[in-house]
Amino acid sequence: MENINLKTYYMVIKILGDFVNNKIIDKDFFNENIIDVANEENSQKIYIGRIYYIAKKHNLVSIMAQAMEKLGFESDSDIWKRWLKEKNQLIYKSVLMDVEREAIQDFFEKNNIWYMLLKGMVIRKYYPAPELREMADNDILFDNKYSKEVYEFMTARGYKSDDYNKGYHDEYLKPPAYNFEMHRQLVSSKERPKWYEYYKDVKSILIKDTNENRETAANNESNNTSNQFYFSDNDFYVYFIVHTYKHFLNSGMGLRTVLDVYLYVSNLQEKLDFDYIEEQLKKLDAYDFEQTFRSIAFKMFDENLEDRKWWDLFDVKEQEMLSYVLDAGTYGNLENSVVHKMGYTKGEKKKTSDKARYIFRRLFPSMDTIEEFFPFFYKHKWAIPFLYIYRIGKIPFTRRKKVAGELKEVFKK
């Protein structure tokens, strides 16, 4: 695990847990555990820097700063000033994204295109304030019959998309900080065939938005004037776990996702049908993962962590998963991604033949990959050699650092 020790993680988790549960945060606890420890290490600045490092790595900058401000923390250090500035910037970005998303939703409504807001845009309402839930992008599922219309609308608004019509979603970027992922499907047909089949006809299980309460929305067709749909509480949780499991299997994910699960389940515990959820997750081979992950979330944020031996709360399986989460950060890391793609577990020695096979496949994608991400070349197979030449030729100009990092992980002993 990273060189930030468990004592510092304990402080982050304790402060966050008290904050999201609206507990009175004990200032004496804060003083004893931060100020005293900082004195022991001869530098409060260093210790606050460690907490900021964790918050930054796990996309908890805004909520952690808010929690520490509630504690009455004050500092003239450059780190704290930078932290507060970043928090304000992130909140401002959240406001900008909200306004822009409303314009996109208006487009869907006016053009009679059904759509659904995904992931963080649902989870955020269970945070102490929605803007405290950091998001790199907004994810929206829409009727894939209108991909071209959406592309034309987004590009007319100044967005660029380098991956349009590749894979199952398109990423749209626009300065200064706008980022939208427009999903034609929820899951890749090639990456997770079982999940794809489950969500292939996702609209059939969605509820249409109305002005009525969510519980009665499905039976109120006469009031349905919106093209917005959403999951039931149960189905949203199933999808969120599946999406989380995908990240876990690929490159990992961090503490923010643990907090997401805790806040969602703790707020909706009386409404959720766990028999139904269990049945669906077993169909998707994600039940065991959810059981361990939810247990971790509630031990971290629901239990009263009163001493620094909090690690002992977790059994061996949970400790293994939690170590992976703490090390990965919000979007995982390159080491986990490479190891997963090569079919190894972290720390396992790699065979030379597997290293060569991995490099070959990265340079010369399989036909399944070409079909999903480069449909033009799949349709015109005579042009595939030009795709290979293009991919190799652009490495020195656009992907040098990424390729160097990937090769370093491949050959790591």
Coordinates of C-alpha atoms in Angstrom, one line a residue:
M1 CA 0.0 0.0 0.0
E2 CA 1.0 3.6 -0.4
N3 CA 3.4 5.4 2.0
I4 CA 0.6 7.2 3.8
N5 CA 0.2 5.3 7.0
L6 CA -3.0 3.8 8.4
K7 CA -3.1 6.4 11.2
T8 CA -3.6 9.2 8.7
Y9 CA -6.3 7.2 6.9
Y10 CA -8.0 6.7 10.2
M11 CA -8.2 10.5 10.7
V12 CA -9.7 11.0 7.2
I13 CA -12.3 8.2 7.7
K14 CA -13.2 9.4 11.2
I15 CA -13.7 13.0 10.2
L16 CA -15.7 12.1 7.1
G17 CA -17.9 9.6 9.0
D18 CA -18.8 12.1 11.7
F19 CA -19.5 14.8 9.0
V20 CA -21.8 12.8 6.7
N21 CA -23.6 11.3 9.7
N22 CA -24.2 14.9 11.0
K23 CA -22.5 14.1 14.3
I24 CA -21.0 16.7 16.5
I25 CA -17.3 16.5 15.7
D26 CA -15.3 16.4 18.8
K27 CA -12.8 19.2 18.6
D28 CA -10.7 17.7 21.4
F29 CA -10.4 14.6 19.3
F30 CA -9.3 16.7 16.4
N31 CA -6.7 18.5 18.4
E32 CA -5.4 15.4 20.1
N33 CA -5.1 13.4 16.9
I34 CA -3.9 16.0 14.4
I35 CA -2.1 18.7 16.4
D36 CA -0.4 16.4 18.9
V37 CA 0.6 13.9 16.2
A38 CA 1.9 16.7 14.1
N39 CA 4.0 17.9 17.0
E40 CA 5.4 14.5 17.4
E41 CA 6.4 14.6 13.8
N42 CA 7.7 18.2 14.2
S43 CA 5.6 19.6 11.4
Q44 CA 1.8 20.2 11.3
K45 CA 2.3 21.2 7.7
I46 CA 3.6 17.7 6.8
Y47 CA 0.6 16.0 8.5
I48 CA -2.0 18.3 6.9
G49 CA -0.2 17.7 3.6
R50 CA -0.7 13.9 4.1
I51 CA -4.5 14.4 4.7
Y52 CA -4.7 16.6 1.6
Y53 CA -2.8 14.0 -0.4
I54 CA -5.4 11.3 0.6
A55 CA -8.3 13.7 -0.2
K56 CA -6.8 14.6 -3.6
K57 CA -6.1 11.0 -4.5
H58 CA -9.6 9.8 -3.7
N59 CA -11.6 12.9 -5.0
L60 CA -12.6 14.0 -1.6
V61 CA -11.1 17.4 -1.6
S62 CA -14.3 19.4 -1.3
I63 CA -16.1 17.3 1.3
M64 CA -12.9 16.8 3.4
A65 CA -12.2 20.6 3.4
Q66 CA -15.8 21.3 4.4
A67 CA -15.6 18.7 7.3
M68 CA -12.4 20.3 8.6
E69 CA -13.8 23.8 8.4
K70 CA -16.7 22.5 10.5
L71 CA -14.2 21.4 13.0
G72 CA -12.9 24.9 13.2
F73 CA -9.6 24.1 11.6
E74 CA -7.5 27.1 10.6
S75 CA -4.1 27.3 9.2
D76 CA -1.9 29.9 7.4
S77 CA 0.0 27.1 5.6
D78 CA 0.3 27.2 1.8
I79 CA -1.2 23.7 1.6
W80 CA -4.4 24.7 3.4
K81 CA -4.8 27.9 1.3
R82 CA -4.4 25.8 -1.8
W83 CA -6.9 23.2 -0.5
L84 CA -9.6 25.8 0.1
K85 CA -9.0 27.4 -3.3
E86 CA -9.3 24.1 -5.0
K87 CA -12.5 23.4 -3.0
N88 CA -14.0 26.6 -4.3
Q89 CA -13.0 25.9 -7.8
L90 CA -14.6 22.4 -7.7
I91 CA -17.8 23.8 -6.4
Y92 CA -17.8 26.5 -9.1
K93 CA -17.2 23.7 -11.7
S94 CA -20.2 21.8 -10.3
V95 CA -22.4 24.8 -10.8
L96 CA -21.2 25.3 -14.4
M97 CA -21.8 21.6 -15.1
D98 CA -25.3 21.8 -13.6
V99 CA -26.2 24.8 -15.9
E100 CA -24.7 23.1 -19.0
R101 CA -26.5 19.8 -18.2
E102 CA -29.8 21.6 -18.1
A103 CA -29.2 22.9 -21.6
I104 CA -28.4 19.3 -22.8
Q105 CA -31.6 18.0 -21.1
D106 CA -33.6 20.7 -22.8
F107 CA -32.3 19.4 -26.1
F108 CA -33.4 15.9 -25.3
E109 CA -36.8 17.2 -24.2
K110 CA -37.4 19.3 -27.3
N111 CA -36.3 16.6 -29.6
N112 CA -38.3 13.8 -27.9
I113 CA -35.2 11.7 -27.0
W114 CA -35.4 9.6 -23.9
Y115 CA -32.5 9.8 -21.5
M116 CA -31.3 9.0 -18.0
L117 CA -28.8 10.6 -15.7
L118 CA -26.3 8.1 -14.3
K119 CA -24.0 7.4 -11.4
G120 CA -22.7 10.4 -9.6
M121 CA -25.6 12.6 -10.6
V122 CA -27.9 10.3 -8.6
I123 CA -25.5 9.6 -5.7
R124 CA -24.7 13.3 -5.1
K125 CA -28.1 14.1 -3.6
Y126 CA -27.3 11.9 -0.6
Y127 CA -24.2 13.9 0.3
P128 CA -24.5 16.7 2.9
A129 CA -24.5 19.1 -0.1
P130 CA -24.7 17.8 -3.8
E131 CA -21.7 20.0 -4.9
L132 CA -19.5 18.2 -2.3
R133 CA -19.6 15.0 -4.4
E134 CA -16.8 15.6 -6.9
M135 CA -17.3 14.4 -10.5
A136 CA -14.9 14.4 -13.4
D137 CA -17.8 14.2 -15.8
N138 CA -21.5 13.8 -16.2
D139 CA -22.8 10.5 -17.6
I140 CA -26.0 10.4 -19.5
L141 CA -27.7 7.4 -21.2
F142 CA -29.8 8.2 -24.2
D143 CA -31.7 6.6 -27.1
N144 CA -28.9 5.4 -29.4
K145 CA -31.0 6.0 -32.5
Y146 CA -30.1 9.7 -32.1
S147 CA -26.3 9.4 -31.8
K148 CA -25.8 11.6 -34.8
E149 CA -28.2 14.3 -33.6
V150 CA -26.5 14.3 -30.2
Y151 CA -23.1 14.6 -31.9
E152 CA -24.2 17.5 -34.0
F153 CA -25.8 19.3 -31.1
M154 CA -22.7 18.9 -28.8
T155 CA -20.2 19.9 -31.5
A156 CA -22.3 23.0 -32.3
R157 CA -22.0 23.9 -28.6
G158 CA -18.2 23.8 -28.9
Y159 CA -17.5 20.3 -27.7
K160 CA -15.0 17.9 -29.2
S161 CA -15.2 14.2 -29.3
D162 CA -12.2 12.1 -30.3
D163 CA -14.0 8.8 -29.7
Y164 CA -17.3 9.5 -31.3
N165 CA -19.1 6.3 -32.3
K166 CA -16.3 4.1 -30.8
G167 CA -17.3 1.8 -28.0
Y168 CA -20.5 2.2 -26.1
H169 CA -20.2 5.9 -25.1
D170 CA -18.8 9.1 -26.5
E171 CA -16.8 11.6 -24.4
Y172 CA -17.4 15.3 -25.1
L173 CA -15.0 17.9 -23.9
K174 CA -15.1 21.7 -23.9
P175 CA -13.0 24.3 -22.1
P176 CA -12.7 25.3 -19.3
A177 CA -13.9 22.1 -17.6
Y178 CA -17.0 20.6 -19.3
N179 CA -16.9 16.9 -19.7
F180 CA -19.9 14.7 -20.6
E181 CA -20.0 11.0 -21.4
M182 CA -23.0 10.2 -23.5
H183 CA -23.9 6.5 -23.3
R184 CA -25.5 4.6 -26.1
Q185 CA -25.4 1.5 -23.9
L186 CA -24.7 0.9 -20.3
V187 CA -22.2 -1.9 -20.8
S188 CA -19.7 -2.9 -23.5
S189 CA -20.9 -5.9 -25.5
K190 CA -17.3 -7.2 -25.8
E191 CA -15.9 -6.5 -22.4
R192 CA -18.8 -8.0 -20.3
P193 CA -21.2 -10.1 -22.5
K194 CA -23.3 -11.2 -19.5
W195 CA -23.8 -7.7 -18.2
Y196 CA -24.5 -6.4 -21.7
E197 CA -27.3 -9.0 -22.2
Y198 CA -28.8 -8.0 -18.8
Y199 CA -28.8 -4.3 -19.7
K200 CA -29.4 -4.6 -23.5
D201 CA -33.1 -3.6 -23.2
V202 CA -32.6 -1.4 -20.1
K203 CA -35.5 0.9 -21.0
S204 CA -37.9 -1.9 -20.2
I205 CA -37.0 -1.7 -16.5
L206 CA -36.8 2.1 -16.3
I207 CA -39.4 4.5 -14.7
K208 CA -40.5 7.6 -16.6
D209 CA -40.1 10.9 -14.8
T210 CA -43.2 12.7 -13.6
N211 CA -44.1 15.4 -11.2
E212 CA -45.4 12.8 -8.8
N213 CA -43.5 10.9 -6.1
R214 CA -41.2 8.3 -7.4
E215 CA -43.3 5.5 -5.9
T216 CA -46.2 6.3 -8.1
A217 CA -44.5 7.5 -11.2
A218 CA -44.7 4.3 -13.1
N219 CA -48.6 4.3 -12.8
N220 CA -49.1 7.9 -13.8
E221 CA -48.8 7.9 -17.5
S222 CA -51.3 10.8 -17.9
N223 CA -48.9 13.2 -16.2
N224 CA -45.8 12.0 -18.1
T225 CA -44.5 15.0 -20.0
S226 CA -40.7 14.4 -19.6
N227 CA -38.4 12.2 -21.7
Q228 CA -36.3 11.6 -18.6
F229 CA -36.2 8.1 -17.1
Y230 CA -34.6 6.7 -14.1
F231 CA -33.9 3.4 -12.3
S232 CA -35.9 2.3 -9.3
D233 CA -33.9 2.6 -6.1
N234 CA -33.1 -1.2 -6.2
D235 CA -32.1 -1.2 -9.9
F236 CA -29.9 1.8 -9.5
Y237 CA -28.0 0.2 -6.7
V238 CA -27.6 -3.0 -8.8
Y239 CA -26.2 -1.0 -11.7
F240 CA -24.0 1.1 -9.4
I241 CA -22.5 -2.0 -7.9
V242 CA -21.9 -3.6 -11.4
H243 CA -20.2 -0.4 -12.5
T244 CA -18.1 -0.3 -9.4
Y245 CA -17.2 -4.0 -9.8
K246 CA -16.1 -3.2 -13.4
H247 CA -13.7 -0.6 -12.1
F248 CA -12.5 -2.9 -9.4
L249 CA -11.7 -5.6 -11.9
N250 CA -10.0 -3.2 -14.3
S251 CA -7.8 -0.7 -12.5
G252 CA -9.4 -0.2 -9.1
M253 CA -11.4 2.6 -7.5
G254 CA -11.0 4.7 -4.3
L255 CA -12.6 5.8 -1.0
R256 CA -15.1 8.1 -2.8
T257 CA -16.9 5.0 -4.1
V258 CA -17.0 3.4 -0.6
L259 CA -18.6 6.6 0.7
D260 CA -21.0 6.6 -2.2
V261 CA -22.3 3.1 -1.3
Y262 CA -22.5 4.0 2.4
L263 CA -24.5 7.1 1.8
Y264 CA -26.9 5.5 -0.7
V265 CA -27.6 2.4 1.3
S266 CA -27.8 4.2 4.7
N267 CA -30.3 6.8 3.3
L268 CA -32.5 4.2 1.5
Q269 CA -32.0 1.2 3.8
E270 CA -35.7 1.0 4.7
K271 CA -36.8 1.2 1.0
L272 CA -34.3 -1.2 -0.6
D273 CA -35.4 -4.7 -1.3
F274 CA -32.2 -6.7 -0.6
D275 CA -33.8 -10.0 -1.6
Y276 CA -34.4 -8.6 -5.1
I277 CA -30.9 -7.0 -5.1
E278 CA -29.3 -10.2 -4.1
E279 CA -31.1 -12.1 -6.9
Q280 CA -30.0 -9.6 -9.6
L281 CA -26.4 -9.4 -8.4
K282 CA -26.1 -13.2 -8.4
K283 CA -27.3 -13.2 -12.1
L284 CA -24.5 -10.7 -12.7
D285 CA -21.8 -12.6 -10.8
A286 CA -21.4 -9.5 -8.5
Y287 CA -23.1 -10.7 -5.3
D288 CA -19.9 -11.7 -3.4
F289 CA -18.2 -8.4 -4.3
E290 CA -21.2 -6.4 -3.1
Q291 CA -21.3 -8.2 0.2
T292 CA -17.7 -7.5 1.0
F293 CA -17.7 -3.9 -0.4
R294 CA -20.9 -2.9 1.6
S295 CA -19.5 -4.5 4.8
I296 CA -16.3 -2.3 4.4
A297 CA -18.4 0.8 3.7
F298 CA -20.5 0.4 6.9
K299 CA -17.5 -0.6 9.1
M300 CA -15.7 2.5 7.9
F301 CA -18.4 5.1 8.2
D302 CA -21.2 3.7 10.3
E303 CA -19.3 2.3 13.2
N304 CA -17.8 4.4 16.0
L305 CA -14.1 4.4 15.2
E306 CA -12.6 5.4 18.5
D307 CA -9.0 4.2 18.3
R308 CA -6.3 3.9 15.7
K309 CA -6.6 0.1 15.5
W310 CA -9.5 0.5 13.2
W311 CA -7.9 -1.9 10.7
D312 CA -8.7 -4.8 13.0
L313 CA -12.4 -4.3 12.3
F314 CA -12.0 -5.9 9.0
D315 CA -11.6 -9.6 8.3
V316 CA -8.8 -10.9 6.0
K317 CA -10.9 -10.7 2.8
E318 CA -12.0 -7.2 3.6
Q319 CA -8.5 -6.1 4.4
E320 CA -7.3 -7.3 1.1
M321 CA -10.0 -5.5 -0.8
L322 CA -9.6 -2.3 1.3
S323 CA -5.8 -2.3 0.8
Y324 CA -6.5 -2.4 -3.0
V325 CA -9.0 0.4 -2.7
L326 CA -6.7 2.7 -0.7
D327 CA -3.8 2.1 -3.0
A328 CA -5.8 2.6 -6.3
G329 CA -7.4 6.0 -5.8
T330 CA -10.7 7.1 -7.4
Y331 CA -9.9 6.1 -11.0
G332 CA -7.5 3.2 -10.2
N333 CA -3.9 3.1 -11.4
L334 CA -1.9 2.0 -14.4
E335 CA -0.3 -0.9 -12.5
N336 CA -3.7 -2.5 -11.7
S337 CA -4.9 -2.0 -15.3
V338 CA -1.9 -3.6 -16.9
V339 CA -1.9 -6.5 -14.4
H340 CA -5.6 -7.2 -15.0
K341 CA -5.3 -7.0 -18.8
M342 CA -2.4 -9.5 -18.7
G343 CA -4.4 -11.9 -16.6
Y344 CA -2.3 -11.7 -13.5
T345 CA -2.9 -10.7 -9.9
K346 CA -0.9 -7.9 -8.3
G347 CA 2.6 -9.0 -7.3
E348 CA 2.5 -12.1 -9.4
K349 CA 5.6 -12.7 -11.6
K350 CA 4.9 -12.2 -15.3
K351 CA 6.1 -14.7 -18.0
T352 CA 8.1 -13.3 -20.8
S353 CA 5.7 -14.8 -23.4
D354 CA 2.8 -12.9 -21.7
K355 CA 4.7 -9.7 -21.8
A356 CA 5.3 -10.1 -25.5
R357 CA 1.7 -11.1 -26.2
Y358 CA 0.4 -8.0 -24.3
I359 CA 2.6 -5.6 -26.2
F360 CA 1.7 -7.2 -29.6
R361 CA -2.1 -7.0 -28.7
R362 CA -1.7 -3.3 -27.7
L363 CA -0.1 -2.4 -31.0
F364 CA -2.3 -4.7 -33.1
P365 CA -5.9 -4.8 -31.6
S366 CA -8.0 -7.9 -32.0
M367 CA -11.0 -8.0 -34.4
D368 CA -13.3 -7.8 -31.4
T369 CA -11.6 -4.6 -30.3
I370 CA -11.7 -3.2 -33.8
E371 CA -15.4 -4.0 -34.2
E372 CA -16.2 -2.1 -31.0
F373 CA -13.8 0.9 -31.1
F374 CA -13.0 1.2 -34.8
P375 CA -16.2 0.3 -36.6
F376 CA -15.2 1.9 -39.9
F377 CA -12.1 -0.4 -40.2
Y378 CA -14.1 -3.4 -39.1
K379 CA -16.6 -2.7 -41.9
H380 CA -13.7 -2.0 -44.4
K381 CA -11.2 -4.7 -43.4
W382 CA -8.9 -3.9 -46.2
A383 CA -8.0 -0.6 -44.4
I384 CA -7.0 -2.3 -41.1
P385 CA -3.2 -2.2 -41.9
F386 CA -3.6 1.6 -42.1
L387 CA -5.1 1.6 -38.6
Y388 CA -2.1 -0.3 -37.3
I389 CA 0.3 2.2 -39.0
Y390 CA -1.7 5.1 -37.5
R391 CA -1.7 3.8 -34.0
I392 CA 2.0 3.1 -34.0
G393 CA 2.9 6.3 -35.7
K394 CA 1.2 8.6 -33.3
I395 CA 2.9 7.1 -30.2
P396 CA 5.9 9.5 -30.2
F397 CA 3.7 12.5 -30.6
T398 CA 0.6 12.0 -28.5
R399 CA 1.0 9.0 -26.2
R400 CA 4.7 8.9 -25.3
K401 CA 4.3 9.3 -21.5
K402 CA 1.4 6.9 -21.3
V403 CA 3.2 4.3 -23.4
A404 CA 6.4 4.7 -21.3
G405 CA 4.4 4.2 -18.1
E406 CA 2.6 1.2 -19.5
L407 CA 5.8 -0.5 -20.6
K408 CA 7.3 0.2 -17.2
E409 CA 4.5 -1.7 -15.6
V410 CA 4.7 -4.6 -18.1
F411 CA 8.4 -5.2 -17.4
K412 CA 8.1 -4.6 -13.6
K413 CA 9.5 -7.6 -11.7

